Amino acid sequence: MVKSQRVAVAGGTGGIGRHVVEGLLALQKRSPGSLSAVIVLSRSKRPDIEFEGGRAPVYAVDYNDPTSIEKVLSELHIDTIISTLACEPSIFIPAQNHLLAAALKVPSVHRFAPSEFAPDPEQLVSAPLYQMKHPILKSLREAKAERPGKFEFTKFTCGIFMNYFGFGNTKDEGHKAHGHLADLPYMLDLSKQMADVPGDGNMKCWVTAAEDIGDFVAEATQLEIWPEECTMSGDVLTVNEIIQLAEKITGKKLQVKHNTREDIEARKVPDINPDPWYANLYLDIYICYINNEHIQKTSVLNELTNVKPITVEEFLEKWWGKE
């Protein structure tokens, strides 16, 4: 297969999408000739966006109309599509299907990455919301089988966003710990010296900073062959090991809550259609940990690229270490 040269990022104005675009722009700058075009697909018209590292043109498309997507991809000779879309299932599933349908009609497109950027959805059988990511994977496997040697796809899976461990820090420019992601705690809330743990805390977590995810994805575009799973990680530690690092770096003992299955189920929003739609997602993933559903097994891109990601210890030291 041919390396990516002209890349379109669907949802590139969103949280992880911005990090992916910035990773691509950084690669374009440090390796002239690697990528000739990086564009963003958006639901709404807007001017070109200033990202860290440069500007990227934004093209408005209608995800309910594959022909509008096809037109942009064809006119710009896009060869690689990276989806970072994030929305409720009733919108997400057709949007990704239409994006792929459009891509398959454009001769120049030979690579497609669906919106993953989380634990592997096919491993998390106890997380119902992740089932919305299954249909596109089925379609991608069928497309690859129908076009041997001419079309490939990959799942970019990264485990937990490390940035969430920076919630509540009081460093100068401490908001930068979150990158472009939501400002929220996950498992650790060091601002309150608390840890919220699924089970006994001895399960391993794959954790990656969003900035490094962008770099991993960018470097993956230059691989000659895409494996169907492009896993990555900044660190692989148990929750208990992460807590130990946090206590060492902050010099404070954390109040640790070990949640049983019953504890977690009792905390869920009981409504069949919770508001917001992702209200129970992280609790469902807690259940996946307790059920020993392997969140991730490998870190393929750590081996295939030269990215040197930040570790949990380095991240905690940066945002929680003493001056």
Tab-separated table of C-alpha atoms in Angstrom, residues 13-170:
chain	number	residue	atom	x	y	z
A	13	THR	CA	-12.643	20.666	15.393
A	14	GLY	CA	-13.561	18.555	18.444
A	15	GLY	CA	-11.480	17.436	21.419
A	16	ILE	CA	-9.392	14.460	20.306
A	17	GLY	CA	-9.927	15.556	16.697
A	18	ARG	CA	-7.946	18.752	17.292
A	19	HIS	CA	-5.086	16.722	18.739
A	20	VAL	CA	-5.062	14.469	15.679
A	21	VAL	CA	-4.993	17.482	13.343
A	22	GLU	CA	-2.181	19.054	15.367
A	23	GLY	CA	-0.200	15.825	15.216
A	24	LEU	CA	-0.597	15.742	11.439
A	25	LEU	CA	0.413	19.393	11.051
A	26	ALA	CA	3.461	18.827	13.246
A	27	LEU	CA	4.496	15.887	11.060
A	28	GLN	CA	3.956	17.966	7.931
A	29	LYS	CA	6.251	20.667	9.330
A	30	ARG	CA	9.098	18.428	10.552
A	31	SER	CA	9.020	16.048	7.580
A	32	PRO	CA	8.465	18.020	4.374
A	33	GLY	CA	7.059	15.761	1.695
A	34	SER	CA	5.352	13.422	4.146
A	35	LEU	CA	1.854	14.918	3.926
A	36	SER	CA	0.825	17.228	1.114
A	37	ALA	CA	-2.588	18.083	2.569
A	38	VAL	CA	-4.373	18.008	5.929
A	39	ILE	CA	-8.008	19.094	5.920
A	40	VAL	CA	-10.899	19.062	8.395
A	41	LEU	CA	-14.448	17.936	7.685
A	42	SER	CA	-17.067	19.746	9.759
A	43	ARG	CA	-20.865	19.789	10.022
A	44	SER	CA	-20.882	23.580	9.855
A	45	LYS	CA	-19.222	26.225	7.719
A	46	ARG	CA	-16.411	28.007	9.466
A	47	PRO	CA	-13.143	29.717	8.555
A	48	ASP	CA	-9.897	27.812	8.468
A	49	ILE	CA	-8.845	27.058	12.030
A	50	GLU	CA	-5.579	28.034	13.677
A	51	PHE	CA	-4.228	24.903	15.332
A	52	GLU	CA	-1.043	24.616	17.309
A	53	GLY	CA	1.444	24.143	14.519
A	54	GLY	CA	-0.444	25.792	11.686
A	55	ARG	CA	-3.761	26.270	9.950
A	56	ALA	CA	-5.992	23.658	8.370
A	57	PRO	CA	-8.773	24.318	5.874
A	58	VAL	CA	-12.272	23.364	7.051
A	59	TYR	CA	-14.845	21.947	4.648
A	60	ALA	CA	-18.510	21.762	5.558
A	61	VAL	CA	-20.216	18.450	4.792
A	62	ASP	CA	-23.609	16.938	5.516
A	63	TYR	CA	-23.145	13.564	7.204
A	64	ASN	CA	-26.695	12.655	6.184
A	65	ASP	CA	-25.748	13.117	2.540
A	66	PRO	CA	-22.857	10.944	1.287
A	67	THR	CA	-22.730	12.877	-1.999
A	68	SER	CA	-21.708	16.077	-0.194
A	69	ILE	CA	-18.836	14.192	1.447
A	70	GLU	CA	-17.883	12.444	-1.792
A	71	LYS	CA	-17.638	15.792	-3.591
A	72	VAL	CA	-15.078	17.183	-1.132
A	73	LEU	CA	-13.015	13.995	-0.994
A	74	SER	CA	-12.941	13.716	-4.771
A	75	GLU	CA	-12.098	17.350	-5.512
A	76	LEU	CA	-9.233	17.321	-3.019
A	77	HIS	CA	-7.945	13.854	-3.990
A	78	ILE	CA	-8.049	12.667	-0.379
A	79	ASP	CA	-6.440	9.253	0.169
A	80	THR	CA	-6.908	8.799	3.930
A	81	ILE	CA	-9.880	9.493	6.195
A	82	ILE	CA	-9.546	9.608	9.964
A	83	SER	CA	-12.846	9.867	11.813
A	84	THR	CA	-12.942	11.461	15.259
A	85	LEU	CA	-16.711	11.924	15.333
A	86	ALA	CA	-18.392	11.757	18.732
A	87	CYS	CA	-22.154	11.916	19.184
A	88	GLU	CA	-25.127	9.849	20.293
A	89	PRO	CA	-25.648	6.478	18.556
A	90	SER	CA	-28.625	7.565	16.429
A	91	ILE	CA	-26.398	10.189	14.794
A	92	PHE	CA	-23.005	8.505	15.119
A	93	ILE	CA	-23.808	5.227	13.325
A	94	PRO	CA	-25.299	6.741	10.128
A	95	ALA	CA	-22.664	9.492	10.025
A	96	GLN	CA	-19.824	6.966	9.986
A	97	ASN	CA	-21.655	4.748	7.493
A	98	HIS	CA	-22.197	7.681	5.138
A	99	LEU	CA	-18.581	8.770	5.525
A	100	LEU	CA	-17.420	5.307	4.491
A	101	ALA	CA	-19.964	5.051	1.661
A	102	ALA	CA	-18.642	8.308	0.246
A	103	ALA	CA	-15.035	7.218	0.669
A	104	LEU	CA	-15.578	3.979	-1.221
A	105	LYS	CA	-16.808	5.943	-4.254
A	106	VAL	CA	-13.638	8.031	-4.447
A	107	PRO	CA	-10.826	6.232	-6.300
A	108	SER	CA	-8.044	8.046	-4.444
A	109	VAL	CA	-9.218	6.894	-0.982
A	110	HIS	CA	-7.424	3.761	0.177
A	111	ARG	CA	-7.329	4.185	3.968
A	112	PHE	CA	-10.031	4.715	6.577
A	113	ALA	CA	-9.828	4.915	10.365
A	114	PRO	CA	-13.180	4.895	12.214
A	115	SER	CA	-13.723	6.922	15.367
A	116	GLU	CA	-12.163	4.896	18.189
A	117	PHE	CA	-9.644	6.726	20.424
A	118	ALA	CA	-10.692	4.823	23.536
A	119	PRO	CA	-10.499	1.222	24.735
A	120	ASP	CA	-11.225	-1.374	22.047
A	121	PRO	CA	-15.045	-1.475	21.686
A	122	GLU	CA	-15.014	-5.116	20.645
A	123	GLN	CA	-13.466	-6.108	23.971
A	124	LEU	CA	-15.910	-4.165	26.155
A	125	VAL	CA	-18.948	-6.422	26.021
A	126	SER	CA	-20.323	-4.953	29.274
A	127	ALA	CA	-20.372	-1.398	27.907
A	128	PRO	CA	-23.572	-1.151	25.804
A	129	LEU	CA	-22.752	2.273	24.360
A	130	TYR	CA	-19.630	0.905	22.682
A	131	GLN	CA	-21.805	-1.280	20.479
A	132	MET	CA	-22.407	1.795	18.338
A	133	LYS	CA	-18.841	1.366	17.067
A	134	HIS	CA	-19.433	-2.176	15.812
A	135	PRO	CA	-21.383	-1.566	12.549
A	136	ILE	CA	-18.638	0.476	10.874
A	137	LEU	CA	-16.041	-2.175	11.717
A	138	LYS	CA	-18.170	-4.836	10.040
A	139	SER	CA	-18.491	-2.653	6.939
A	140	LEU	CA	-14.757	-1.923	6.895
A	141	ARG	CA	-13.865	-5.603	7.036
A	142	GLU	CA	-16.217	-6.281	4.151
A	143	ALA	CA	-14.749	-3.402	2.120
A	144	LYS	CA	-11.199	-4.608	2.705
A	145	ALA	CA	-12.130	-8.159	1.666
A	146	GLU	CA	-13.758	-6.859	-1.507
A	147	ARG	CA	-10.708	-4.733	-2.412
A	148	PRO	CA	-7.658	-6.832	-1.533
A	149	GLY	CA	-4.477	-4.788	-1.660
A	150	LYS	CA	-6.373	-1.600	-2.514
A	151	PHE	CA	-8.102	-0.639	0.720
A	152	GLU	CA	-7.167	-0.911	4.382
A	153	PHE	CA	-8.405	0.297	7.736
A	154	THR	CA	-7.232	0.420	11.323
A	155	LYS	CA	-8.602	0.928	14.819
A	156	PHE	CA	-6.711	3.614	16.754
A	157	THR	CA	-7.157	2.501	20.382
A	158	CYS	CA	-5.403	4.239	23.234
A	159	GLY	CA	-7.047	3.209	26.517
A	160	ILE	CA	-7.722	5.995	29.005
A	161	PHE	CA	-6.846	9.646	28.330
A	162	MET	CA	-4.026	10.460	30.738
A	163	ASN	CA	-5.064	14.116	30.662
A	164	TYR	CA	-7.927	13.406	33.050
A	165	PHE	CA	-5.361	12.831	35.820
A	166	GLY	CA	-4.556	16.554	35.624
A	167	PHE	CA	-8.020	17.614	36.785
A	168	GLY	CA	-7.965	20.333	39.448
A	169	ASN	CA	-4.224	21.043	39.455
A	170	THR	CA	-3.233	24.571	40.506
